[in-house]
mmCIF file of C-alpha atoms and ligand atoms in Angstrom:
data_model
loop_
_atom_site.group_PDB
_atom_site.id
_atom_site.type_symbol
_atom_site.label_atom_id
_atom_site.label_comp_id
_atom_site.label_asym_id
_atom_site.label_seq_id
_atom_site.Cartn_x
_atom_site.Cartn_y
_atom_site.Cartn_z
ATOM 1 C CA MET A 160 -17.319 55.555 -6.639
ATOM 2 C CA PRO A 161 -19.092 56.614 -9.852
ATOM 3 C CA ALA A 162 -22.046 54.320 -10.581
ATOM 4 C CA LYS A 163 -20.578 53.404 -13.939
ATOM 5 C CA TRP A 164 -17.574 51.759 -12.228
ATOM 6 C CA ARG A 165 -19.675 49.714 -9.873
ATOM 7 C CA TRP A 166 -20.208 46.911 -12.336
ATOM 8 C CA LEU A 167 -16.469 46.298 -12.068
ATOM 9 C CA LEU A 168 -16.861 45.111 -8.470
ATOM 10 C CA LEU A 169 -18.595 41.951 -9.538
ATOM 11 C CA PRO A 170 -15.852 40.578 -11.811
ATOM 12 C CA LEU A 171 -13.250 41.877 -9.356
ATOM 13 C CA GLY A 172 -14.896 39.915 -6.560
ATOM 14 C CA GLY A 173 -14.975 36.915 -8.833
ATOM 15 C CA TRP A 174 -11.279 37.273 -9.595
ATOM 16 C CA LEU A 175 -10.410 37.669 -5.953
ATOM 17 C CA ALA A 176 -12.327 34.521 -5.049
ATOM 18 C CA LEU A 177 -10.596 32.684 -7.886
ATOM 19 C CA MET A 178 -7.138 33.844 -6.766
ATOM 20 C CA ILE A 179 -7.779 32.853 -3.149
ATOM 21 C CA GLY A 180 -9.105 29.531 -4.360
ATOM 22 C CA ALA A 181 -6.059 28.997 -6.569
ATOM 23 C CA LEU A 182 -3.679 29.872 -3.734
ATOM 24 C CA GLY A 183 -5.474 27.481 -1.408
ATOM 25 C CA TRP A 184 -5.355 24.768 -4.045
ATOM 26 C CA ALA A 185 -1.655 25.379 -4.724
ATOM 27 C CA SER A 186 -0.739 25.119 -1.046
ATOM 28 C CA PHE A 187 -3.014 22.093 -0.640
ATOM 29 C CA ASN A 188 -1.202 20.414 -3.518
ATOM 30 C CA GLY A 189 2.099 21.556 -2.039
ATOM 31 C CA VAL A 190 1.261 19.831 1.243
ATOM 32 C CA MET A 191 0.108 16.698 -0.593
ATOM 33 C CA HIS A 192 3.409 16.669 -2.483
ATOM 34 C CA VAL A 193 5.790 17.318 0.412
ATOM 35 C CA THR A 194 4.055 14.675 2.511
ATOM 36 C CA SER A 195 4.726 12.115 -0.242
ATOM 37 C CA THR A 196 8.535 12.368 -0.342
ATOM 38 C CA ASN A 197 10.870 9.729 1.113
ATOM 39 C CA ASP A 198 12.538 12.411 3.257
ATOM 40 C CA PHE A 199 9.205 13.083 4.914
ATOM 41 C CA CYS A 200 8.669 9.379 5.677
ATOM 42 C CA TYR A 201 12.271 9.013 6.865
ATOM 43 C CA SER A 202 11.809 11.888 9.311
ATOM 44 C CA CYS A 203 9.728 9.622 11.567
ATOM 45 C CA HIS A 204 10.491 6.091 10.443
ATOM 46 C CA ILE A 205 14.256 6.301 10.984
ATOM 47 C CA GLY A 206 15.012 5.615 14.616
ATOM 48 C CA SER A 207 11.547 4.478 15.701
ATOM 49 C CA ASP A 208 11.447 1.246 13.675
ATOM 50 C CA THR A 209 13.630 -0.687 11.202
ATOM 51 C CA ILE A 210 11.407 -0.072 8.192
ATOM 52 C CA VAL A 211 13.681 2.299 6.279
ATOM 53 C CA GLU A 212 16.817 0.160 6.669
ATOM 54 C CA GLU A 213 14.934 -2.897 5.372
ATOM 55 C CA TYR A 214 13.497 -0.966 2.460
ATOM 56 C CA GLN A 215 16.926 0.364 1.507
ATOM 57 C CA ALA A 216 18.258 -3.200 1.351
ATOM 58 C CA SER A 217 15.373 -4.397 -0.856
ATOM 59 C CA THR A 218 15.255 -4.629 -4.658
ATOM 60 C CA HIS A 219 12.828 -1.740 -4.874
ATOM 61 C CA PHE A 220 15.549 0.599 -3.588
ATOM 62 C CA ASN A 221 18.796 -1.236 -4.106
ATOM 63 C CA ASN A 222 19.267 -2.550 -7.655
ATOM 64 C CA GLU A 223 21.572 -2.322 -10.638
ATOM 65 C CA HIS A 224 19.276 0.069 -12.525
ATOM 66 C CA GLY A 225 19.303 2.984 -10.110
ATOM 67 C CA PHE A 226 15.559 2.568 -10.023
ATOM 68 C CA VAL A 227 13.751 3.512 -6.817
ATOM 69 C CA ALA A 228 10.143 2.843 -5.849
ATOM 70 C CA THR A 229 9.468 5.428 -3.149
ATOM 71 C CA CYS A 230 7.549 4.716 0.059
ATOM 72 C CA ALA A 231 4.657 6.690 -1.409
ATOM 73 C CA ASP A 232 4.698 4.633 -4.636
ATOM 74 C CA CYS A 233 3.600 1.598 -2.617
ATOM 75 C CA HIS A 234 1.695 3.262 0.214
ATOM 76 C CA ILE A 235 -0.102 6.302 -1.229
ATOM 77 C CA PRO A 236 -2.726 5.925 -3.974
ATOM 78 C CA HIS A 237 -2.568 8.164 -7.070
ATOM 79 C CA GLU A 238 -6.331 8.592 -7.269
ATOM 80 C CA PHE A 239 -7.570 11.717 -5.517
ATOM 81 C CA VAL A 240 -10.172 10.331 -3.084
ATOM 82 C CA PRO A 241 -8.239 7.219 -1.933
ATOM 83 C CA LYS A 242 -5.149 9.456 -1.591
ATOM 84 C CA LEU A 243 -7.021 11.913 0.611
ATOM 85 C CA ILE A 244 -8.344 9.059 2.778
ATOM 86 C CA THR A 245 -4.820 7.639 3.167
ATOM 87 C CA LYS A 246 -3.480 11.057 4.204
ATOM 88 C CA ILE A 247 -6.253 11.583 6.715
ATOM 89 C CA LYS A 248 -5.751 8.106 8.203
ATOM 90 C CA ALA A 249 -1.996 8.794 8.412
ATOM 91 C CA THR A 250 -2.575 11.756 10.721
ATOM 92 C CA GLY A 251 -3.292 9.110 13.393
ATOM 93 C CA ASP A 252 0.368 8.061 13.044
ATOM 94 C CA VAL A 253 1.427 11.628 13.873
ATOM 95 C CA TYR A 254 -0.310 11.147 17.227
ATOM 96 C CA HIS A 255 1.545 7.877 17.848
ATOM 97 C CA GLN A 256 4.808 9.538 16.849
ATOM 98 C CA ILE A 257 4.304 12.358 19.330
ATOM 99 C CA ALA A 258 3.012 10.025 22.046
ATOM 100 C CA GLY A 259 5.996 7.748 21.360
ATOM 101 C CA THR A 260 3.738 4.675 21.311
ATOM 102 C CA ILE A 261 6.072 2.701 19.091
ATOM 103 C CA THR A 262 9.796 2.436 19.756
ATOM 104 C CA LEU A 263 12.667 0.389 18.364
ATOM 105 C CA GLU A 264 12.288 -1.868 21.413
ATOM 106 C CA ASN A 265 8.569 -2.645 21.089
ATOM 107 C CA PHE A 266 8.224 -2.338 17.283
ATOM 108 C CA GLU A 267 8.240 -6.130 16.742
ATOM 109 C CA SER A 268 5.235 -6.530 19.051
ATOM 110 C CA HIS A 269 3.220 -3.954 17.064
ATOM 111 C CA ARG A 270 4.413 -5.217 13.728
ATOM 112 C CA PRO A 271 1.964 -8.078 13.038
ATOM 113 C CA ALA A 272 -1.007 -5.708 13.340
ATOM 114 C CA LEU A 273 0.643 -2.985 11.247
ATOM 115 C CA ALA A 274 1.576 -5.433 8.486
ATOM 116 C CA GLN A 275 -1.879 -7.008 8.573
ATOM 117 C CA GLY A 276 -3.449 -3.572 8.062
ATOM 118 C CA VAL A 277 -1.358 -3.016 4.931
ATOM 119 C CA TRP A 278 -2.106 -6.515 3.629
ATOM 120 C CA ASP A 279 -5.847 -6.020 4.166
ATOM 121 C CA ASP A 280 -5.786 -2.728 2.228
ATOM 122 C CA MET A 281 -3.786 -4.219 -0.629
ATOM 123 C CA THR A 282 -5.993 -7.301 -0.794
ATOM 124 C CA GLU A 283 -9.089 -5.147 -0.855
ATOM 125 C CA ASN A 284 -7.807 -2.837 -3.614
ATOM 126 C CA ASP A 285 -6.345 -5.688 -5.709
ATOM 127 C CA SER A 286 -2.769 -4.441 -5.117
ATOM 128 C CA ARG A 287 -3.597 -1.203 -6.927
ATOM 129 C CA GLU A 288 -0.298 0.529 -6.141
ATOM 130 C CA CYS A 289 1.767 -2.440 -7.417
ATOM 131 C CA ARG A 290 -0.173 -2.241 -10.667
ATOM 132 C CA ASN A 291 0.815 1.409 -11.186
ATOM 133 C CA CYS A 292 4.204 -0.021 -12.180
ATOM 134 C CA HIS A 293 3.682 -3.738 -12.925
ATOM 135 C CA SER A 294 1.131 -4.625 -15.580
ATOM 136 C CA PRO A 295 0.240 -8.308 -15.979
ATOM 137 C CA ASP A 296 -1.298 -7.321 -19.346
ATOM 138 C CA LEU A 297 2.092 -6.206 -20.631
ATOM 139 C CA TRP A 298 4.735 -8.276 -18.885
ATOM 140 C CA GLN A 299 6.560 -10.968 -20.861
ATOM 141 C CA THR A 300 6.087 -14.017 -18.676
ATOM 142 C CA SER A 301 8.418 -15.930 -21.009
ATOM 143 C CA LEU A 302 11.285 -13.756 -19.728
ATOM 144 C CA GLN A 303 10.418 -14.444 -16.081
ATOM 145 C CA SER A 304 11.841 -17.164 -13.877
ATOM 146 C CA THR A 305 10.188 -20.584 -14.136
ATOM 147 C CA ARG A 306 8.781 -20.173 -10.638
ATOM 148 C CA ALA A 307 7.240 -16.844 -11.613
ATOM 149 C CA GLN A 308 5.801 -18.268 -14.838
ATOM 150 C CA ASN A 309 4.169 -21.080 -12.913
ATOM 151 C CA SER A 310 2.503 -18.619 -10.556
ATOM 152 C CA HIS A 311 1.703 -15.718 -12.903
ATOM 153 C CA ASN A 312 -1.602 -16.916 -14.238
ATOM 154 C CA PRO A 313 -4.341 -14.272 -13.841
ATOM 155 C CA ALA A 314 -7.103 -16.757 -14.701
ATOM 156 C CA PHE A 315 -5.962 -18.900 -11.756
ATOM 157 C CA TRP A 316 -5.739 -15.766 -9.535
ATOM 158 C CA ALA A 317 -9.346 -14.891 -10.343
ATOM 159 C CA GLU A 318 -10.446 -18.421 -9.512
ATOM 160 C CA GLN A 319 -8.568 -18.468 -6.191
ATOM 161 C CA ASP A 320 -9.168 -14.803 -5.290
ATOM 162 C CA LEU A 321 -5.439 -14.043 -5.372
ATOM 163 C CA THR A 322 -3.708 -10.729 -5.959
ATOM 164 C CA CYS A 323 -0.035 -9.652 -5.997
ATOM 165 C CA ILE A 324 0.163 -9.238 -2.223
ATOM 166 C CA SER A 325 -1.252 -12.750 -1.631
ATOM 167 C CA CYS A 326 2.096 -14.147 -2.804
ATOM 168 C CA HIS A 327 4.511 -11.216 -2.416
ATOM 169 C CA LYS A 328 4.487 -10.444 1.291
ATOM 170 C CA GLY A 329 7.697 -9.182 2.881
ATOM 171 C CA LEU A 330 8.803 -7.578 -0.357
ATOM 172 C CA ALA A 331 10.264 -4.296 0.886
ATOM 173 C CA HIS A 332 10.408 -5.013 4.619
ATOM 174 C CA ALA A 333 11.114 -7.996 6.846
ATOM 175 C CA LEU A 334 8.081 -10.095 7.703
ATOM 176 C CA PRO A 335 6.818 -9.835 11.280
ATOM 177 C CA GLN A 336 8.457 -12.521 13.424
HETATM 178 C C1 HEC B 590 4.922 12.187 11.956
HETATM 179 C C2 HEC B 590 5.656 10.950 11.892
HETATM 180 C C3 HEC B 590 5.435 10.052 10.680
HETATM 181 C C4 HEC B 590 5.631 10.365 9.356
HETATM 182 C C5 HEC B 590 6.121 11.680 8.756
HETATM 183 C C6 HEC B 590 5.335 9.157 8.607
HETATM 184 N N1 HEC B 590 4.957 8.152 9.462
HETATM 185 FE FE1 HEC B 590 4.296 6.301 8.930
HETATM 186 N N2 HEC B 590 3.912 5.878 10.871
HETATM 187 C C7 HEC B 590 4.293 6.654 11.958
HETATM 188 C C8 HEC B 590 4.052 5.924 13.191
HETATM 189 C C9 HEC B 590 4.368 6.415 14.600
HETATM 190 C C10 HEC B 590 3.478 4.682 12.825
HETATM 191 C C11 HEC B 590 3.077 3.554 13.748
HETATM 192 C C12 HEC B 590 4.027 2.380 13.590
HETATM 193 C C13 HEC B 590 5.520 2.597 13.409
HETATM 194 O O1 HEC B 590 6.183 3.365 14.132
HETATM 195 O O2 HEC B 590 6.048 1.933 12.474
HETATM 196 C C14 HEC B 590 3.406 4.682 11.356
HETATM 197 C C15 HEC B 590 2.898 3.644 10.593
HETATM 198 C C16 HEC B 590 2.947 3.585 9.211
HETATM 199 C C17 HEC B 590 2.424 2.487 8.408
HETATM 200 C C18 HEC B 590 1.709 1.251 8.939
HETATM 201 C C19 HEC B 590 0.218 1.319 8.721
HETATM 202 C C20 HEC B 590 -0.404 2.534 9.345
HETATM 203 O O3 HEC B 590 -0.796 3.447 8.596
HETATM 204 O O4 HEC B 590 -0.491 2.626 10.574
HETATM 205 C C21 HEC B 590 2.716 2.759 7.106
HETATM 206 C C22 HEC B 590 2.368 1.930 5.881
HETATM 207 C C23 HEC B 590 3.427 4.035 7.087
HETATM 208 N N3 HEC B 590 3.532 4.507 8.383
HETATM 209 C C24 HEC B 590 3.927 4.630 5.952
HETATM 210 C C25 HEC B 590 4.432 5.917 5.912
HETATM 211 C C26 HEC B 590 4.807 6.580 4.688
HETATM 212 C C27 HEC B 590 4.725 5.979 3.297
HETATM 213 C C28 HEC B 590 5.252 7.838 5.037
HETATM 214 C C29 HEC B 590 5.702 8.949 4.105
HETATM 215 C C30 HEC B 590 4.781 9.282 3.023
HETATM 216 C C31 HEC B 590 5.116 7.954 6.494
HETATM 217 N N4 HEC B 590 4.632 6.762 6.975
HETATM 218 C C32 HEC B 590 5.436 9.079 7.229
HETATM 219 C C33 HEC B 590 4.786 7.933 11.893
HETATM 220 C C34 HEC B 590 5.022 8.650 10.737
HETATM 221 C C1 HEC B 591 7.577 -2.161 -3.045
HETATM 222 C C2 HEC B 591 6.507 -1.646 -2.206
HETATM 223 C C3 HEC B 591 6.852 -0.983 -0.876
HETATM 224 C C4 HEC B 591 7.722 0.045 -0.644
HETATM 225 C C5 HEC B 591 8.635 0.747 -1.643
HETATM 226 C C6 HEC B 591 7.601 0.377 0.758
HETATM 227 N N1 HEC B 591 6.692 -0.452 1.365
HETATM 228 FE FE1 HEC B 591 6.072 -0.388 3.309
HETATM 229 N N2 HEC B 591 4.993 -2.081 3.042
HETATM 230 C C7 HEC B 591 4.805 -2.720 1.841
HETATM 231 C C8 HEC B 591 4.060 -3.951 2.074
HETATM 232 C C9 HEC B 591 3.646 -4.951 1.017
HETATM 233 C C10 HEC B 591 3.793 -4.002 3.464
HETATM 234 C C11 HEC B 591 3.032 -5.104 4.247
HETATM 235 C C12 HEC B 591 4.008 -5.945 5.046
HETATM 236 C C13 HEC B 591 4.963 -6.709 4.174
HETATM 237 O O1 HEC B 591 4.520 -7.495 3.329
HETATM 238 O O2 HEC B 591 6.184 -6.519 4.346
HETATM 239 C C14 HEC B 591 4.391 -2.804 4.036
HETATM 240 C C15 HEC B 591 4.344 -2.505 5.403
HETATM 241 C C16 HEC B 591 4.806 -1.313 5.955
HETATM 242 C C17 HEC B 591 4.672 -0.915 7.342
HETATM 243 C C18 HEC B 591 3.987 -1.712 8.457
HETATM 244 C C19 HEC B 591 4.974 -2.477 9.319
HETATM 245 C C20 HEC B 591 5.478 -3.732 8.684
HETATM 246 O O3 HEC B 591 6.638 -4.088 8.915
HETATM 247 O O4 HEC B 591 4.740 -4.406 7.972
HETATM 248 C C21 HEC B 591 5.256 0.317 7.466
HETATM 249 C C22 HEC B 591 5.400 1.137 8.733
HETATM 250 C C23 HEC B 591 5.754 0.691 6.148
HETATM 251 N N3 HEC B 591 5.470 -0.327 5.250
HETATM 252 C C24 HEC B 591 6.377 1.890 5.859
HETATM 253 C C25 HEC B 591 7.117 2.109 4.698
HETATM 254 C C26 HEC B 591 8.046 3.210 4.528
HETATM 255 C C27 HEC B 591 8.266 4.324 5.534
HETATM 256 C C28 HEC B 591 8.624 3.054 3.299
HETATM 257 C C29 HEC B 591 9.762 3.857 2.701
HETATM 258 C C30 HEC B 591 10.950 3.985 3.581
HETATM 259 C C31 HEC B 591 8.025 1.874 2.677
HETATM 260 N N4 HEC B 591 7.143 1.326 3.566
HETATM 261 C C32 HEC B 591 8.316 1.390 1.396
HETATM 262 C C33 HEC B 591 5.262 -2.298 0.601
HETATM 263 C C34 HEC B 591 6.213 -1.301 0.401
HETATM 264 C C1 HEC B 592 7.254 2.660 -8.578
HETATM 265 C C2 HEC B 592 7.125 1.422 -9.346
HETATM 266 C C3 HEC B 592 6.934 0.117 -8.598
HETATM 267 C C4 HEC B 592 5.978 -0.177 -7.638
HETATM 268 C C5 HEC B 592 4.928 0.748 -7.048
HETATM 269 C C6 HEC B 592 6.164 -1.570 -7.328
HETATM 270 N N1 HEC B 592 7.196 -2.098 -8.042
HETATM 271 FE FE1 HEC B 592 7.876 -4.015 -7.958
HETATM 272 N N2 HEC B 592 9.466 -3.528 -9.107
HETATM 273 C C7 HEC B 592 9.583 -2.341 -9.828
HETATM 274 C C8 HEC B 592 10.782 -2.412 -10.638
HETATM 275 C C9 HEC B 592 11.272 -1.353 -11.607
HETATM 276 C C10 HEC B 592 11.398 -3.667 -10.348
HETATM 277 C C11 HEC B 592 12.712 -4.218 -10.909
HETATM 278 C C12 HEC B 592 13.833 -3.759 -10.027
HETATM 279 C C13 HEC B 592 15.155 -4.234 -10.564
HETATM 280 O O1 HEC B 592 15.402 -5.440 -10.448
HETATM 281 O O2 HEC B 592 15.886 -3.415 -11.086
HETATM 282 C C14 HEC B 592 10.523 -4.351 -9.398
HETATM 283 C C15 HEC B 592 10.749 -5.623 -8.893
HETATM 284 C C16 HEC B 592 9.774 -6.405 -8.296
HETATM 285 C C17 HEC B 592 9.905 -7.813 -7.967
HETATM 286 C C18 HEC B 592 11.119 -8.691 -8.198
HETATM 287 C C19 HEC B 592 12.221 -8.361 -7.240
HETATM 288 C C20 HEC B 592 11.907 -8.763 -5.834
HETATM 289 O O3 HEC B 592 12.092 -7.924 -4.919
HETATM 290 O O4 HEC B 592 11.474 -9.906 -5.598
HETATM 291 C C21 HEC B 592 8.699 -8.186 -7.406
HETATM 292 C C22 HEC B 592 8.326 -9.561 -6.894
HETATM 293 C C23 HEC B 592 7.849 -7.006 -7.376
HETATM 294 N N3 HEC B 592 8.538 -5.951 -7.909
HETATM 295 C C24 HEC B 592 6.552 -6.972 -6.896
HETATM 296 C C25 HEC B 592 5.889 -5.793 -6.530
HETATM 297 C C26 HEC B 592 4.683 -5.743 -5.710
HETATM 298 C C27 HEC B 592 3.957 -6.950 -5.169
HETATM 299 C C28 HEC B 592 4.373 -4.416 -5.546
HETATM 300 C C29 HEC B 592 3.252 -3.809 -4.712
HETATM 301 C C30 HEC B 592 3.293 -4.109 -3.264
HETATM 302 C C31 HEC B 592 5.363 -3.650 -6.292
HETATM 303 N N4 HEC B 592 6.260 -4.518 -6.852
HETATM 304 C C32 HEC B 592 5.372 -2.260 -6.410
HETATM 305 C C33 HEC B 592 8.712 -1.272 -9.770
HETATM 306 C C34 HEC B 592 7.681 -1.111 -8.843
HETATM 307 C C1 HEC B 593 0.112 -17.153 -6.976
HETATM 308 C C2 HEC B 593 1.230 -16.380 -6.446
HETATM 309 C C3 HEC B 593 1.631 -15.113 -7.169
HETATM 310 C C4 HEC B 593 0.838 -14.034 -7.511
HETATM 311 C C5 HEC B 593 -0.665 -13.861 -7.304
HETATM 312 C C6 HEC B 593 1.722 -13.041 -8.077
HETATM 313 N N1 HEC B 593 3.012 -13.495 -8.091
HETATM 314 FE FE1 HEC B 593 4.663 -12.516 -8.735
HETATM 315 N N2 HEC B 593 5.821 -14.140 -8.394
HETATM 316 C C7 HEC B 593 5.403 -15.314 -7.772
HETATM 317 C C8 HEC B 593 6.521 -16.224 -7.652
HETATM 318 C C9 HEC B 593 6.489 -17.618 -7.002
HETATM 319 C C10 HEC B 593 7.635 -15.578 -8.231
HETATM 320 C C11 HEC B 593 9.055 -16.108 -8.351
HETATM 321 C C12 HEC B 593 9.808 -15.725 -7.105
HETATM 322 C C13 HEC B 593 11.187 -16.336 -7.069
HETATM 323 O O1 HEC B 593 11.603 -16.935 -8.026
HETATM 324 O O2 HEC B 593 11.832 -16.118 -6.034
HETATM 325 C C14 HEC B 593 7.158 -14.281 -8.685
HETATM 326 C C15 HEC B 593 7.977 -13.324 -9.287
HETATM 327 C C16 HEC B 593 7.572 -12.018 -9.566
HETATM 328 C C17 HEC B 593 8.417 -10.988 -10.149
HETATM 329 C C18 HEC B 593 9.854 -11.176 -10.581
HETATM 330 C C19 HEC B 593 9.888 -11.788 -11.966
HETATM 331 C C20 HEC B 593 10.887 -12.896 -12.137
HETATM 332 O O3 HEC B 593 11.393 -13.074 -13.247
HETATM 333 O O4 HEC B 593 11.147 -13.647 -11.177
HETATM 334 C C21 HEC B 593 7.651 -9.851 -10.259
HETATM 335 C C22 HEC B 593 8.092 -8.519 -10.822
HETATM 336 C C23 HEC B 593 6.338 -10.190 -9.757
HETATM 337 N N3 HEC B 593 6.320 -11.493 -9.353
HETATM 338 C C24 HEC B 593 5.306 -9.283 -9.655
HETATM 339 C C25 HEC B 593 3.981 -9.638 -9.381
HETATM 340 C C26 HEC B 593 2.870 -8.710 -9.442
HETATM 341 C C27 HEC B 593 2.999 -7.250 -9.759
HETATM 342 C C28 HEC B 593 1.747 -9.420 -9.169
HETATM 343 C C29 HEC B 593 0.302 -8.919 -9.209
HETATM 344 C C30 HEC B 593 -0.115 -8.301 -10.470
HETATM 345 C C31 HEC B 593 2.156 -10.782 -8.890
HETATM 346 N N4 HEC B 593 3.521 -10.869 -9.035
HETATM 347 C C32 HEC B 593 1.301 -11.806 -8.520
HETATM 348 C C33 HEC B 593 4.110 -15.574 -7.343
HETATM 349 C C34 HEC B 593 3.005 -14.766 -7.537
#
């Protein structure tokens, strides 16, 4: 190669690295996206527990507005680092799926621990995923039911260390027996 062309190698190398990086990023994002769809969750959770059936009967799926909160809306954070941690933790469930640890028959016996894990996370992060859709700064409490108005008092929550999940357990699924 003539010496005068050699300088081209440097930017070419740079471009190549950028393209490979971009491809990697695109497929990484692709994986993140596909693994956040309801169909993906259904692929394991139908048949091995009763989670999906309960969810489909709940207000967050079944309502007059045609509005659907997906599994990921409640269970996968939007923020990059917490999202990555959730995805990595969830790979443990792939093991249990393959090993067949949890079945329709024994699901109820595992359920208290599984629910408690979700409650602990939501308590710790102040029900972050709920707040992606519900904003106590914006909601019109005057339009809410009297029971809701009596309970929806953020100053009282702060005092008592309460968050959405403290009062709204068993919202999209049955409570453990
Ligand atoms: C490869 C199979 C598989 C897929 C796909 C899957 N899960 Fe699971 N998941 C499991 C298994 C197995 C468990 C253990 C308990 C059970 O069967 O309910 C579990 C447990 C959970 C739990 C309880 C807490 C925990 O992490 O252990 C949550 C929440 C959950 N899954 C949500 C989801 C959501 C949301 C999706 C879709 C984004 C999803 N899962 C997709 C297999 C899977
Ligand atoms: C509106 C929010 C919301 C949606 C939507 C939702 N979940 Fe949950 N999920 C929760 C909460 C809150 C818990 C903790 C237990 C409880 O309060 O019912 C939970 C608990 C679970 C558990 C642990 C077992 C149990 O019974 O507690 C699994 C597994 C799970 N969810 C999977 C899913 C899957 C799969 C979907 C979609 C088919 C889904 N969730 C949709 C809020 C939600
Ligand atoms: C993706 C957006 C979204 C997320 C995430 C979400 N919600 Fe909702 N939620 C809604 C919408 C929209 C409605 C009204 C549904 C309707 O009645 O048409 C609703 C209804 C409700 C209701 C009244 C109906 C009922 O089932 O009692 C409660 C309580 C509630 N949400 C609490 C929560 C809590 C707690 C969380 C977090 C665990 C949460 N929501 C997560 C959008 C969401
Ligand atoms: C101290 C307990 C408590 C806390 C904390 C709490 N709620 Fe509620 N919420 C209630 C009660 C009680 C109702 C009324 C339920 C009923 O009438 O069946 C209610 C009702 C609702 C409704 C339905 C509104 C209506 O008109 O009935 C939504 C939506 C809701 N809550 C979302 C949330 C969200 C999101 C959070 C966190 C930002 C939250 N709540 C925190 C107790 C609480």
